[in-house]
Coordinates of C-alpha atoms and ligand atoms in Angstrom, one line a residue:
M1346 CA 0.4 -36.1 -32.5
T1347 CA -1.5 -36.9 -29.3
I1348 CA -2.6 -34.4 -26.7
H1349 CA -0.4 -34.4 -23.6
L1350 CA 0.1 -32.1 -20.6
L1351 CA 3.2 -30.0 -20.9
P1352 CA 6.1 -30.7 -18.6
E1353 CA 6.0 -28.2 -15.8
E1354 CA 9.2 -26.6 -17.0
I1355 CA 7.8 -25.7 -20.4
A1356 CA 4.5 -24.6 -19.0
S1357 CA 6.4 -22.2 -16.7
Q1358 CA 8.6 -20.9 -19.4
I1359 CA 5.5 -20.1 -21.4
A1360 CA 3.8 -18.4 -18.5
A1361 CA 7.1 -16.4 -17.9
G1362 CA 7.1 -15.2 -21.3
E1363 CA 4.0 -13.0 -20.5
V1364 CA 5.7 -11.3 -17.5
V1365 CA 9.4 -11.4 -18.5
E1366 CA 10.0 -10.1 -21.8
R1367 CA 13.3 -8.4 -21.4
P1368 CA 15.8 -7.4 -18.7
A1369 CA 13.7 -4.2 -18.0
S1370 CA 10.7 -6.3 -17.1
V1371 CA 12.7 -8.2 -14.5
V1372 CA 13.8 -4.8 -13.0
K1373 CA 10.2 -3.7 -13.0
E1374 CA 8.9 -6.7 -11.0
L1375 CA 11.7 -6.7 -8.6
V1376 CA 11.4 -2.9 -7.9
E1377 CA 7.7 -3.3 -7.5
N1378 CA 8.2 -6.0 -4.9
A1379 CA 10.6 -3.8 -2.9
L1380 CA 8.0 -0.9 -3.0
D1381 CA 5.3 -3.2 -2.0
A1382 CA 7.5 -4.3 0.9
G1383 CA 7.7 -0.6 2.1
A1384 CA 11.3 0.0 1.1
T1385 CA 12.7 3.5 1.6
H1386 CA 16.0 2.6 -0.3
V1387 CA 16.0 0.5 -3.5
Q1388 CA 19.4 -0.2 -5.2
V1389 CA 19.6 -1.7 -8.6
R1390 CA 22.7 -3.1 -10.1
V1391 CA 22.9 -4.2 -13.7
E1392 CA 25.7 -5.8 -15.7
D1393 CA 25.8 -6.3 -19.4
A1394 CA 22.4 -4.7 -20.0
G1395 CA 20.9 -7.2 -17.6
Q1396 CA 21.9 -10.3 -19.3
R1397 CA 24.7 -11.1 -17.0
L1398 CA 23.2 -9.7 -13.7
I1399 CA 20.3 -7.9 -12.3
E1400 CA 20.4 -7.3 -8.6
V1401 CA 17.8 -5.4 -6.6
S1402 CA 18.2 -4.9 -2.9
D1403 CA 15.8 -3.1 -0.5
D1404 CA 15.3 -2.3 3.2
G1405 CA 11.6 -3.5 3.2
H1406 CA 9.9 -5.9 5.5
G1407 CA 11.5 -9.0 4.2
I1408 CA 10.4 -12.6 3.9
P1409 CA 10.4 -15.1 6.7
A1410 CA 12.7 -18.0 5.9
D1411 CA 9.9 -20.6 5.9
E1412 CA 8.0 -18.6 3.3
L1413 CA 10.9 -18.3 0.8
P1414 CA 9.9 -21.5 -1.1
L1415 CA 6.4 -20.1 -1.5
A1416 CA 7.6 -16.7 -2.7
V1417 CA 9.1 -18.4 -5.8
T1418 CA 6.1 -20.6 -6.4
R1419 CA 3.6 -19.6 -9.1
H1420 CA 0.4 -18.0 -7.8
A1421 CA 1.7 -17.5 -4.3
T1422 CA 1.3 -14.0 -3.0
S1423 CA 0.9 -12.2 0.3
K1424 CA -1.1 -9.4 -1.3
L1425 CA -4.4 -10.9 -2.1
Y1426 CA -6.8 -13.2 -0.3
T1427 CA -10.2 -13.0 -1.8
T1428 CA -11.9 -12.3 -5.2
E1429 CA -13.2 -9.0 -3.8
D1430 CA -9.5 -8.1 -3.0
L1431 CA -8.7 -8.5 -6.7
F1432 CA -11.1 -5.4 -7.5
C1433 CA -9.6 -3.2 -4.8
I1434 CA -5.9 -3.5 -5.3
A1435 CA -3.6 -1.2 -3.4
T1436 CA -0.2 -2.9 -4.0
L1437 CA 1.7 -3.0 -7.2
G1438 CA 1.9 -6.7 -7.3
F1439 CA -0.8 -9.2 -6.8
R1440 CA -0.6 -11.9 -9.4
G1441 CA 2.0 -13.9 -7.4
E1442 CA 3.9 -15.0 -10.5
A1443 CA 6.9 -12.6 -10.9
L1444 CA 9.4 -14.3 -8.8
A1445 CA 8.4 -17.8 -10.1
S1446 CA 8.5 -16.5 -13.7
I1447 CA 11.9 -14.9 -13.3
A1448 CA 13.4 -17.9 -11.5
S1449 CA 12.3 -20.3 -14.4
V1450 CA 14.4 -18.4 -16.9
S1451 CA 17.5 -17.5 -15.0
R1452 CA 19.8 -18.5 -12.1
F1453 CA 18.0 -16.9 -9.3
T1454 CA 19.0 -16.2 -5.8
I1455 CA 16.8 -14.5 -3.2
T1456 CA 18.3 -13.5 0.3
S1457 CA 15.9 -12.0 2.9
R1458 CA 15.6 -11.2 6.4
P1459 CA 12.5 -9.5 8.2
S1460 CA 13.7 -7.0 10.5
E1461 CA 12.4 -8.9 13.5
A1462 CA 14.3 -12.0 12.7
A1463 CA 17.8 -12.7 14.2
M1464 CA 19.1 -14.3 10.9
G1465 CA 18.4 -14.2 7.2
A1466 CA 17.9 -16.9 4.8
R1467 CA 18.8 -17.7 1.3
L1468 CA 17.2 -19.7 -1.5
R1469 CA 18.5 -20.5 -5.0
V1470 CA 16.5 -21.5 -8.0
E1471 CA 18.1 -22.5 -11.2
G1472 CA 15.9 -22.6 -14.3
G1473 CA 13.0 -23.3 -12.1
H1474 CA 14.6 -26.0 -9.9
V1475 CA 14.2 -24.9 -6.3
G1476 CA 17.1 -25.6 -4.0
A1477 CA 17.0 -25.8 -0.1
V1478 CA 16.6 -22.7 2.2
E1479 CA 20.0 -21.9 3.8
P1480 CA 20.2 -19.8 6.9
L1481 CA 22.8 -16.9 6.9
G1482 CA 23.5 -13.6 8.3
A1483 CA 22.0 -10.7 6.2
P1484 CA 20.9 -7.1 6.7
P1485 CA 17.1 -6.6 7.1
G1486 CA 15.4 -6.4 3.8
T1487 CA 15.6 -8.4 0.7
L1488 CA 18.2 -9.0 -2.1
V1489 CA 17.3 -10.7 -5.3
R1490 CA 20.0 -11.6 -7.9
V1491 CA 19.1 -12.7 -11.3
E1492 CA 22.0 -14.0 -13.3
D1493 CA 22.3 -15.2 -16.9
L1494 CA 18.7 -14.2 -17.8
F1495 CA 17.2 -16.4 -20.5
Y1496 CA 20.2 -18.8 -20.3
N1497 CA 17.8 -21.8 -20.8
V1498 CA 15.6 -19.9 -23.4
P1499 CA 18.0 -18.9 -26.1
A1500 CA 15.1 -17.9 -28.4
R1501 CA 14.3 -15.1 -26.0
R1502 CA 17.7 -13.8 -26.1
K1503 CA 17.5 -13.4 -29.9
F1504 CA 14.7 -11.0 -29.5
L1505 CA 16.5 -8.6 -27.2
K1506 CA 17.4 -5.3 -28.7
K1507 CA 21.1 -3.9 -28.8
P1508 CA 22.6 -3.6 -25.3
V1509 CA 22.4 0.2 -25.5
T1510 CA 18.6 0.1 -26.0
E1511 CA 18.1 -2.5 -23.2
R1512 CA 20.1 -0.3 -20.9
R1513 CA 18.1 2.8 -21.9
L1514 CA 14.9 0.8 -21.2
I1515 CA 16.1 0.0 -17.7
D1516 CA 17.1 3.6 -17.2
A1517 CA 13.8 4.9 -18.3
L1518 CA 11.9 2.4 -16.2
L1519 CA 13.8 3.1 -12.9
T1520 CA 13.3 6.9 -13.5
R1521 CA 9.6 6.5 -13.8
Y1522 CA 9.5 4.8 -10.5
A1523 CA 11.6 7.3 -8.9
L1524 CA 9.1 9.9 -10.1
A1525 CA 6.3 8.0 -8.7
Y1526 CA 8.0 7.3 -5.3
P1527 CA 9.9 10.6 -4.6
T1528 CA 10.3 9.7 -0.9
V1529 CA 12.1 6.5 -1.7
R1530 CA 15.8 6.7 -2.4
F1531 CA 16.7 5.0 -5.7
S1532 CA 20.1 4.2 -7.2
L1533 CA 20.9 2.4 -10.5
T1534 CA 24.3 1.2 -11.4
Q1535 CA 25.0 -0.1 -14.9
D1536 CA 28.3 -1.9 -15.4
G1537 CA 29.8 0.0 -12.4
R1538 CA 28.6 3.3 -13.5
V1539 CA 25.8 5.1 -11.4
T1540 CA 23.3 6.2 -14.0
L1541 CA 20.5 7.3 -11.7
Q1542 CA 20.5 8.5 -8.1
T1543 CA 17.7 10.1 -6.2
S1544 CA 17.7 11.6 -2.8
G1545 CA 14.2 10.4 -1.5
N1546 CA 13.7 13.9 -0.3
G1547 CA 10.2 14.1 -1.7
E1548 CA 11.1 16.6 -4.4
R1549 CA 9.7 15.2 -7.7
R1550 CA 11.0 18.2 -9.7
E1551 CA 14.6 17.1 -8.8
V1552 CA 13.8 13.7 -10.3
L1553 CA 12.3 15.3 -13.4
A1554 CA 15.7 16.7 -14.3
A1555 CA 16.8 13.1 -14.7
L1556 CA 13.9 12.5 -17.1
F1557 CA 14.2 15.6 -19.0
D1558 CA 17.0 18.1 -18.9
L1559 CA 17.4 20.6 -16.1
E1560 CA 16.1 23.6 -18.0
T1561 CA 12.9 21.6 -19.1
A1562 CA 12.4 20.4 -15.5
R1563 CA 12.5 24.0 -14.3
R1564 CA 10.0 25.1 -16.7
M1565 CA 7.4 22.4 -16.3
L1566 CA 4.1 23.7 -14.7
A1567 CA 2.9 22.2 -11.5
V1568 CA -0.6 20.5 -11.8
E1569 CA -2.6 19.8 -8.7
A1570 CA -6.2 19.2 -8.4
L1571 CA -8.8 17.0 -6.7
E1572 CA -12.2 16.4 -8.1
E1573 CA -14.7 13.6 -7.7
R1574 CA -12.2 11.6 -5.6
I1575 CA -9.8 11.8 -8.4
R1576 CA -6.5 13.5 -7.7
V1577 CA -4.4 14.6 -10.5
E1578 CA -0.9 16.0 -9.9
G1579 CA 2.3 16.3 -11.6
F1580 CA 3.9 18.5 -14.3
I1581 CA 3.1 19.5 -17.8
S1582 CA 4.9 21.7 -20.2
P1583 CA 4.0 25.3 -21.0
T1584 CA 2.6 25.8 -24.5
D1585 CA 5.9 26.9 -25.9
L1586 CA 7.8 23.7 -24.8
T1587 CA 6.8 20.9 -27.0
A1588 CA 7.9 17.7 -28.6
G1589 CA 7.4 16.4 -32.1
N1590 CA 5.9 13.1 -30.9
R1591 CA 3.8 11.6 -28.1
Q1592 CA 6.6 9.8 -26.2
K1593 CA 7.2 12.5 -23.6
M1594 CA 3.7 12.1 -22.0
L1595 CA 4.0 9.8 -18.9
F1596 CA 1.1 8.8 -16.8
F1597 CA 0.8 6.9 -13.6
V1598 CA -2.3 5.6 -12.1
N1599 CA -2.1 4.8 -8.2
G1600 CA 1.6 4.8 -8.5
R1601 CA 1.8 2.5 -11.5
P1602 CA 3.2 3.7 -14.9
V1603 CA 0.4 3.0 -17.4
Q1604 CA -0.3 3.4 -21.0
D1605 CA -3.8 4.7 -21.6
G1606 CA -5.6 6.4 -24.3
T1607 CA -8.1 8.1 -22.2
L1608 CA -5.4 9.9 -20.2
I1609 CA -3.5 11.0 -23.4
A1610 CA -6.7 12.2 -25.0
A1611 CA -7.6 14.2 -22.0
L1612 CA -4.1 15.8 -21.8
L1613 CA -4.2 16.8 -25.4
R1614 CA -7.6 18.0 -25.1
A1615 CA -6.3 20.4 -22.4
Y1616 CA -3.9 21.9 -24.9
H1617 CA -6.4 22.1 -27.6
T1618 CA -5.8 25.3 -29.7
L1619 CA -2.8 26.1 -27.6
L1620 CA -0.3 24.0 -29.6
M1621 CA 0.7 24.0 -33.2
V1622 CA -0.5 21.1 -35.2
G1623 CA 1.8 18.2 -34.8
R1624 CA 3.4 19.4 -31.6
Y1625 CA 2.8 17.5 -28.3
P1626 CA 3.4 18.5 -24.6
Y1627 CA 5.7 17.0 -22.1
A1628 CA 4.0 15.5 -19.1
V1629 CA 4.4 13.5 -16.0
L1630 CA 1.1 13.1 -14.4
F1631 CA -0.1 11.1 -11.5
V1632 CA -3.6 10.1 -11.2
N1633 CA -4.8 8.7 -7.9
L1634 CA -8.2 7.2 -7.3
P1635 CA -9.9 4.8 -4.9
P1636 CA -8.5 1.4 -5.9
E1637 CA -12.0 0.0 -6.4
D1638 CA -12.5 2.5 -9.2
V1639 CA -9.8 1.0 -11.4
D1640 CA -9.2 -2.5 -12.6
V1641 CA -5.3 -3.2 -12.8
N1642 CA -5.8 -6.9 -13.7
V1643 CA -6.1 -6.3 -17.5
H1644 CA -2.6 -7.4 -18.6
P1645 CA 0.1 -9.6 -17.2
T1646 CA 2.6 -6.7 -17.1
K1647 CA 0.0 -4.5 -15.4
A1648 CA 0.8 -1.7 -17.8
E1649 CA -2.8 -1.2 -18.8
V1650 CA -5.7 -0.3 -16.6
R1651 CA -9.5 0.0 -17.0
F1652 CA -11.3 2.8 -15.4
R1653 CA -14.8 2.3 -13.8
D1654 CA -15.8 5.9 -15.0
K1655 CA -13.6 6.9 -18.0
E1656 CA -15.4 10.2 -18.4
A1657 CA -14.7 11.3 -15.0
I1658 CA -11.2 10.6 -15.4
F1659 CA -11.0 12.4 -18.7
R1660 CA -12.7 15.4 -17.2
A1661 CA -10.5 15.5 -14.1
V1662 CA -7.3 15.3 -16.2
Q1663 CA -8.3 17.7 -18.8
R1664 CA -9.5 20.3 -16.3
A1665 CA -6.4 20.0 -14.0
A1666 CA -4.0 20.4 -16.9
R1667 CA -6.1 23.2 -18.5
R1668 CA -6.2 25.1 -15.4
A1669 CA -2.5 24.9 -15.0
L1670 CA -2.1 26.1 -18.6
L1671 CA -4.4 29.0 -18.3
A1672 CA -2.7 30.3 -15.3
H1673 CA 0.6 30.3 -16.9
T1674 CA 0.4 30.8 -20.7
P1675 CA 3.0 33.5 -21.3
I1676 CA 2.9 36.3 -23.7
P1677 CA 6.1 36.0 -25.9
D1678 CA 8.3 38.8 -24.6
I1679 CA 10.5 40.3 -27.1
Q1680 CA 14.1 39.2 -26.3
V1681 CA 16.6 42.0 -26.7
D1682 CA 20.2 41.4 -26.4
S1683 CA 21.2 44.8 -24.9
P1684 CA 24.8 45.6 -24.6
Y1685 CA 23.8 47.3 -21.4
T1686 CA 22.5 44.4 -19.6
R1687 CA 24.7 43.8 -16.6
P1688 CA 25.4 40.1 -16.2
Q1689 CA 24.4 40.0 -12.5
E1690 CA 20.9 41.5 -13.5
S1691 CA 20.3 38.7 -16.0
N1692 CA 17.6 36.4 -14.9
P1693 CA 17.8 32.9 -16.3
F1694 CA 14.1 32.8 -16.6
E1695 CA 13.9 36.0 -18.6
G1696 CA 11.1 35.8 -20.9
H1697 CA 9.8 32.7 -19.0
P1698 CA 9.1 33.8 -15.6
A1699 CA 9.8 30.7 -13.3
P1700 CA 6.4 29.1 -13.8
W1701 CA 6.3 27.2 -10.6
D1702 CA 6.8 30.3 -8.4
A1703 CA 3.5 31.6 -7.2
A1704 CA 2.2 33.5 -10.0
P1705 CA 2.0 37.1 -9.0
S1706 CA -1.6 37.5 -8.3
W1707 CA -3.0 40.6 -9.8
D1708 CA -5.3 42.3 -7.4
G1709 CA -6.1 39.0 -5.9
V1710 CA -7.2 37.6 -9.2
E1711 CA -8.0 34.1 -9.0
T1712 CA -5.9 32.3 -11.5
D1713 CA -7.9 29.1 -12.0
A1714 CA -11.2 30.4 -13.2
P1715 CA -13.6 27.7 -14.1
L1716 CA -13.8 26.6 -17.7
G1717 CA -17.0 27.2 -19.7
G1718 CA -17.7 30.6 -21.0
A1719 CA -17.2 32.6 -17.8
Y1720 CA -14.9 35.6 -18.2
L1721 CA -11.9 35.6 -16.0
P1722 CA -12.4 38.0 -13.1
G1723 CA -9.2 39.7 -14.1
T1724 CA -11.0 41.5 -16.8
M1725 CA -14.0 42.5 -15.0
P1726 CA -14.6 46.2 -14.9
H1727 CA -13.4 48.0 -11.8
P1728 CA -16.2 49.5 -9.7
E1729 CA -16.6 53.2 -10.0
G1730 CA -14.1 55.0 -7.7
S1731 CA -11.7 52.2 -7.4
S1732 CA -8.6 52.7 -9.3
V1733 CA -6.9 50.3 -11.6
P1734 CA -4.6 48.3 -9.7
P1735 CA -1.0 49.2 -9.7
A1736 CA 1.2 47.4 -12.1
P1737 CA 3.0 44.5 -10.6
T1738 CA 6.6 45.5 -10.8
G1739 CA 8.7 44.1 -13.5
Q1740 CA 6.6 41.2 -14.5
M1741 CA 3.6 40.4 -16.6
P1742 CA 0.7 39.1 -14.6
L1743 CA 0.6 35.4 -15.5
T1744 CA -3.1 35.1 -14.9
G1745 CA -5.2 33.8 -17.9
G1746 CA -6.8 37.2 -18.2
L1747 CA -5.1 40.2 -19.9
P1748 CA -4.4 43.5 -18.0
L1749 CA -6.6 46.4 -19.2
L1750 CA -5.2 47.6 -22.5
R1751 CA -5.5 51.2 -23.8
P1752 CA -5.6 51.2 -27.6
V1753 CA -2.9 53.5 -29.1
G1754 CA -3.4 52.9 -32.8
Q1755 CA -2.9 50.5 -35.7
I1756 CA 0.2 49.8 -37.8
A1757 CA 0.6 48.3 -41.3
S1758 CA -3.2 47.7 -41.2
A1759 CA -2.4 44.5 -39.4
Y1760 CA -1.3 45.2 -35.8
L1761 CA -2.8 47.0 -32.9
V1762 CA -0.6 48.9 -30.6
A1763 CA -1.8 49.1 -27.1
E1764 CA -0.5 50.3 -23.7
G1765 CA -0.7 48.0 -20.6
P1766 CA 0.3 48.4 -17.0
D1767 CA 3.6 47.1 -17.9
G1768 CA 4.7 48.5 -21.3
L1769 CA 3.6 48.1 -24.9
Y1770 CA 1.6 45.4 -26.5
L1771 CA 1.5 44.6 -30.2
I1772 CA -1.6 42.6 -31.2
D1773 CA -2.0 40.7 -34.4
Q1774 CA -5.6 41.7 -35.3
H1775 CA -6.3 38.6 -37.4
A1776 CA -5.1 36.2 -34.8
A1777 CA -6.9 38.1 -32.0
H1778 CA -10.1 38.2 -33.8
E1779 CA -10.0 34.5 -34.5
R1780 CA -9.5 33.9 -30.7
V1781 CA -12.5 36.1 -29.9
L1782 CA -14.8 34.4 -32.5
F1783 CA -13.7 31.0 -31.5
E1784 CA -14.6 31.5 -27.8
R1785 CA -17.9 33.0 -28.7
F1786 CA -18.7 30.0 -30.9
M1787 CA -17.6 27.6 -28.3
A1788 CA -19.6 29.3 -25.6
Q1789 CA -22.8 29.2 -27.8
R1790 CA -22.4 25.8 -29.3
E1791 CA -24.9 24.2 -26.9
Q1792 CA -27.5 25.8 -28.9
N1793 CA -27.8 25.8 -32.7
L1794 CA -25.7 28.7 -34.2
P1795 CA -27.4 31.4 -36.1
S1796 CA -27.5 30.8 -39.7
Q1797 CA -28.2 32.9 -42.8
A1798 CA -30.0 31.4 -45.8
L1799 CA -28.5 31.9 -49.2
L1800 CA -30.7 33.7 -51.9
E1801 CA -30.0 30.8 -54.2
P1802 CA -28.9 27.3 -52.9
V1803 CA -25.5 26.5 -54.3
S1804 CA -24.4 23.0 -55.4
V1805 CA -20.9 21.9 -54.5
S1806 CA -19.2 18.8 -56.0
L1807 CA -16.5 17.1 -53.9
L1808 CA -14.1 14.2 -54.4
P1809 CA -15.6 10.9 -53.4
E1810 CA -13.6 10.5 -50.1
Q1811 CA -14.3 14.1 -49.1
A1812 CA -18.0 13.5 -49.8
R1813 CA -18.0 10.5 -47.4
L1814 CA -16.6 12.7 -44.7
V1815 CA -19.0 15.4 -45.1
E1816 CA -22.0 12.9 -45.1
G1817 CA -20.8 11.7 -41.8
E1818 CA -20.7 15.2 -40.3
L1819 CA -24.0 16.6 -41.6
P1820 CA -25.6 16.8 -38.2
V1821 CA -22.6 18.6 -36.7
L1822 CA -22.7 21.0 -39.8
A1823 CA -26.4 21.8 -39.1
R1824 CA -25.7 22.7 -35.6
L1825 CA -23.1 25.0 -36.6
G1826 CA -25.3 26.9 -38.9
F1827 CA -24.5 25.2 -42.2
Q1828 CA -27.6 23.9 -44.0
V1829 CA -26.1 21.4 -46.3
E1830 CA -28.0 18.4 -47.9
E1831 CA -26.9 15.7 -50.3
F1832 CA -27.7 16.2 -53.9
G1833 CA -26.7 13.4 -56.1
R1834 CA -23.4 11.6 -56.1
N1835 CA -20.6 13.4 -54.2
T1836 CA -22.6 16.6 -54.6
F1837 CA -24.2 18.7 -51.9
L1838 CA -26.6 21.7 -51.9
V1839 CA -25.7 24.4 -49.6
R1840 CA -28.8 26.3 -48.5
A1841 CA -27.5 28.3 -45.6
L1842 CA -24.2 29.4 -43.9
P1843 CA -23.5 30.5 -40.4
T1844 CA -24.1 34.0 -40.0
L1845 CA -20.5 34.5 -39.1
L1846 CA -19.5 33.4 -42.6
A1847 CA -22.2 35.4 -44.4
G1848 CA -20.8 36.8 -47.6
M1849 CA -18.2 34.0 -48.1
A1850 CA -18.5 31.8 -51.3
P1851 CA -20.5 28.7 -50.2
D1852 CA -18.3 26.3 -52.0
A1853 CA -15.2 27.7 -50.5
A1854 CA -16.8 27.6 -47.0
L1855 CA -17.6 23.9 -47.5
R1856 CA -14.2 23.1 -48.8
V1857 CA -12.4 24.7 -45.9
L1858 CA -14.2 22.3 -43.6
V1859 CA -13.4 19.3 -45.6
E1860 CA -9.7 19.8 -45.4
D1861 CA -10.0 19.7 -41.7
F1862 CA -11.8 16.4 -41.7
E1863 CA -9.1 14.9 -43.8
E1864 CA -6.4 15.9 -41.5
D1865 CA -7.7 14.0 -38.6
E1866 CA -9.3 10.7 -39.2
T1867 CA -10.4 10.0 -35.7
P1868 CA -11.1 13.1 -33.9
L1869 CA -12.6 12.6 -30.5
Q1870 CA -16.3 13.3 -30.3
G1871 CA -16.6 17.1 -29.6
Q1872 CA -13.3 17.8 -31.3
V1873 CA -14.9 17.6 -34.8
E1874 CA -17.0 20.6 -33.8
A1875 CA -14.1 22.6 -32.2
K1876 CA -12.0 21.9 -35.2
I1877 CA -14.7 23.2 -37.7
I1878 CA -15.3 26.1 -35.5
A1879 CA -11.5 27.0 -35.4
R1880 CA -11.7 26.8 -39.2
V1881 CA -14.6 29.0 -39.6
C1882 CA -13.2 31.5 -37.2
K1883 CA -10.0 31.6 -39.3
R1884 CA -12.1 32.5 -42.3
A1885 CA -14.4 35.0 -40.6
A1886 CA -11.8 37.0 -38.7
V1887 CA -10.6 40.4 -39.9
K1888 CA -7.6 40.0 -42.1
A1889 CA -4.4 41.8 -42.2
G1890 CA -4.6 44.7 -44.5
Q1891 CA -8.0 45.8 -43.1
S1892 CA -7.8 49.2 -41.5
L1893 CA -9.9 49.3 -38.4
S1894 CA -11.5 52.4 -36.9
S1895 CA -10.5 53.4 -33.3
Q1896 CA -14.0 52.1 -32.1
E1897 CA -13.3 48.8 -33.8
Q1898 CA -9.7 48.7 -32.3
E1899 CA -11.2 49.4 -28.8
A1900 CA -13.8 46.7 -29.3
L1901 CA -11.4 44.1 -30.4
L1902 CA -9.2 44.7 -27.4
R1903 CA -12.1 44.6 -25.0
D1904 CA -13.3 41.4 -26.6
L1905 CA -9.8 39.9 -26.5
E1906 CA -9.5 40.8 -22.7
A1907 CA -12.6 38.8 -22.1
C1908 CA -11.3 35.7 -23.6
Q1909 CA -10.2 32.8 -21.5
S1910 CA -7.0 32.1 -23.6
P1911 CA -6.4 35.5 -25.1
R1912 CA -2.7 34.9 -25.8
T1913 CA -3.0 32.5 -28.6
C1914 CA -5.2 32.1 -31.6
P1915 CA -7.2 28.8 -31.9
H1916 CA -4.4 27.3 -33.9
G1917 CA -1.8 28.0 -31.2
R1918 CA 0.0 31.1 -32.6
P1919 CA 0.5 34.0 -30.3
T1920 CA -2.0 36.8 -30.6
M1921 CA 0.4 39.4 -29.2
I1922 CA 3.9 40.4 -28.3
H1923 CA 4.8 42.3 -25.1
L1924 CA 7.5 44.9 -24.8
S1925 CA 7.9 45.6 -21.2
V1926 CA 8.9 48.9 -19.9
D1927 CA 12.0 47.1 -18.6
I1928 CA 13.0 46.2 -22.2
L1929 CA 12.3 49.6 -23.4
E1930 CA 14.5 51.2 -20.7
R1931 CA 17.3 48.8 -21.6
Q1932 CA 17.0 49.5 -25.3
F1933 CA 17.2 53.2 -24.6
G1934 CA 20.1 52.8 -22.3
R1935 CA 18.3 54.2 -19.3
R1936 CA 19.0 51.0 -17.3
G1937 CA 21.9 48.8 -16.7
A1938 CA 24.2 51.5 -18.4
R1939 CA 25.5 53.0 -15.3
Ligands
ADP1489 P1 3.3 -10.6 -6.1 O1 4.2 -9.4 -6.0 O2 2.3 -10.5 -7.2 O3 2.6 -11.0 -4.8 P2 5.8 -12.0 -6.6 O4 6.0 -13.3 -7.3 O5 6.4 -10.8 -7.2 O6 4.2 -11.8 -6.5 O7 6.2 -12.1 -5.1 C1 5.7 -13.2 -4.3 C2 5.7 -12.8 -2.9 O8 7.0 -12.7 -2.3 C3 5.0 -11.4 -2.6 O9 3.6 -11.5 -2.4 C4 5.7 -11.0 -1.3 O10 5.1 -11.5 -0.2 C5 7.1 -11.7 -1.4 N1 8.2 -10.8 -1.8 C6 8.6 -10.7 -3.1 N2 9.7 -9.8 -3.2 C7 9.7 -9.2 -1.9 C8 10.5 -8.1 -1.3 N3 11.5 -7.5 -2.0 N4 10.3 -7.9 0.0 C9 9.5 -8.5 0.7 N5 8.7 -9.5 0.2 C10 8.8 -9.9 -1.1
MG1490 MG1 5.5 -8.8 -7.4

């Protein structure tokens, strides 16, 4: 074999492979071009899952007839001039290779007319062979037709998935752009059926219904924040609306759908301790930052980005999402099917107050208190003389803080009964205490936590892989008040335990932690600690079956009121159930019966 230059045709098919993997990639590139051209209306027509035809038309600024041949030439672009531009990209495209790539693996026609031109023009390319520019009448804008995709690369065709899958990918892709560009009118027709149509009225929540279902779209919480030049907006699900996998978290950076580990980690972090293990939120989050702070030239399909300051992005996303959650975490209301409920009274959001309506602010309570140990103002004692604010009628305050609760008593040595401004609260004493301890621990963790020495050090033997895990976390354990040292093979000597765990069997205390390490091989830095702490709190919290004196009940309620997320335990279970006056009245037939 001798070394030879590849014929142009093969070289461009190889290059095309990077950009054009499947019909959905063609749709993506053409739609991005339309958006870059300032289109307000983008129509996509697909036949046979994109193998027969993909047609995208727009009302954007168009291409002058004499530039058409350049548009289909590799590395020809109107979006980039200098190297500096490459690090400050404000358009979706910039590589100048999409049209050339698509045209090399299909029968390709582009028709375009800039609005100021009297006539339009058309250019055909077949398998990379460029024809002549023909003038013709056309509406302002651009129309690209891609027929018989991969007709000349049969190998590619074999890698396509079933038509239903390819169709779904196209649907999903266009839905994402419709979400990112709510002021653009999109329509998608597959084999003559309209599968997506947006109004372009700027209402993202409307588009959300196409992505999820209507009910989910309604219940999503709005996120909006601007911090350190990073704007985060969009929607995330309330904690009781979750998915079993990570597929429902969509992120966009400067209008571009991206896959990015930092963004996912930041979002999950915001839900930390609020979701059950193995559950994931739904999210559609748009992160916008100055173009020079993000490198989009990482991957040919532009689906990955590199942030200049990853940590700032992490912080901004995590805080924005956390704030939205704290403001809205609902207390589960007891659902009662009362025969007395009059249908016209029933509210579709019962039990789930429409979360995007302005949360009824309780006595002007700020709903987005900063994170980090500060108690929510909603729980501050009211100054002498000022009365407790009147209960907001009908609805629980949705603020992160709890209303003031008056202890009534304990039942089954497990639950506290309390009265609030709107009815009755049943509090799980164990879950509530777990939450209180957890927040205390987290607030103090900057310092080393108090520790209590054992009278006699105790040696604990672990399985080899468990021992490796503990070895790796010894410094963290020390900060949390565990004095543990290695003591021979797979054996450790426990000298002291956190004061909170004093009295617990040292080997049980250590084993509890190991189980946690095992569950999670690659926890984020900082999460190890939080997880250990949650574990410790579970162990240290009062148990069901312990009767509490009225002072203890009162103290627990006050402590819970002071928590930032009083409504769930660190593992995501509810700490309380609320029976509103409204529900009581219905149950007793006092309301709705007449
Ligand atoms: P890129 O988008 O990276 O510049 P493309 O190959 O996708 O590269 O497009 C090449 C050029 O053709 C673009 O820079 C743009 O000037 C022009 N173009 C492509 N599609 C359109 C369109 N729909 N409307 C106006 N101009 C377009
Ligand atoms: Mg492009």
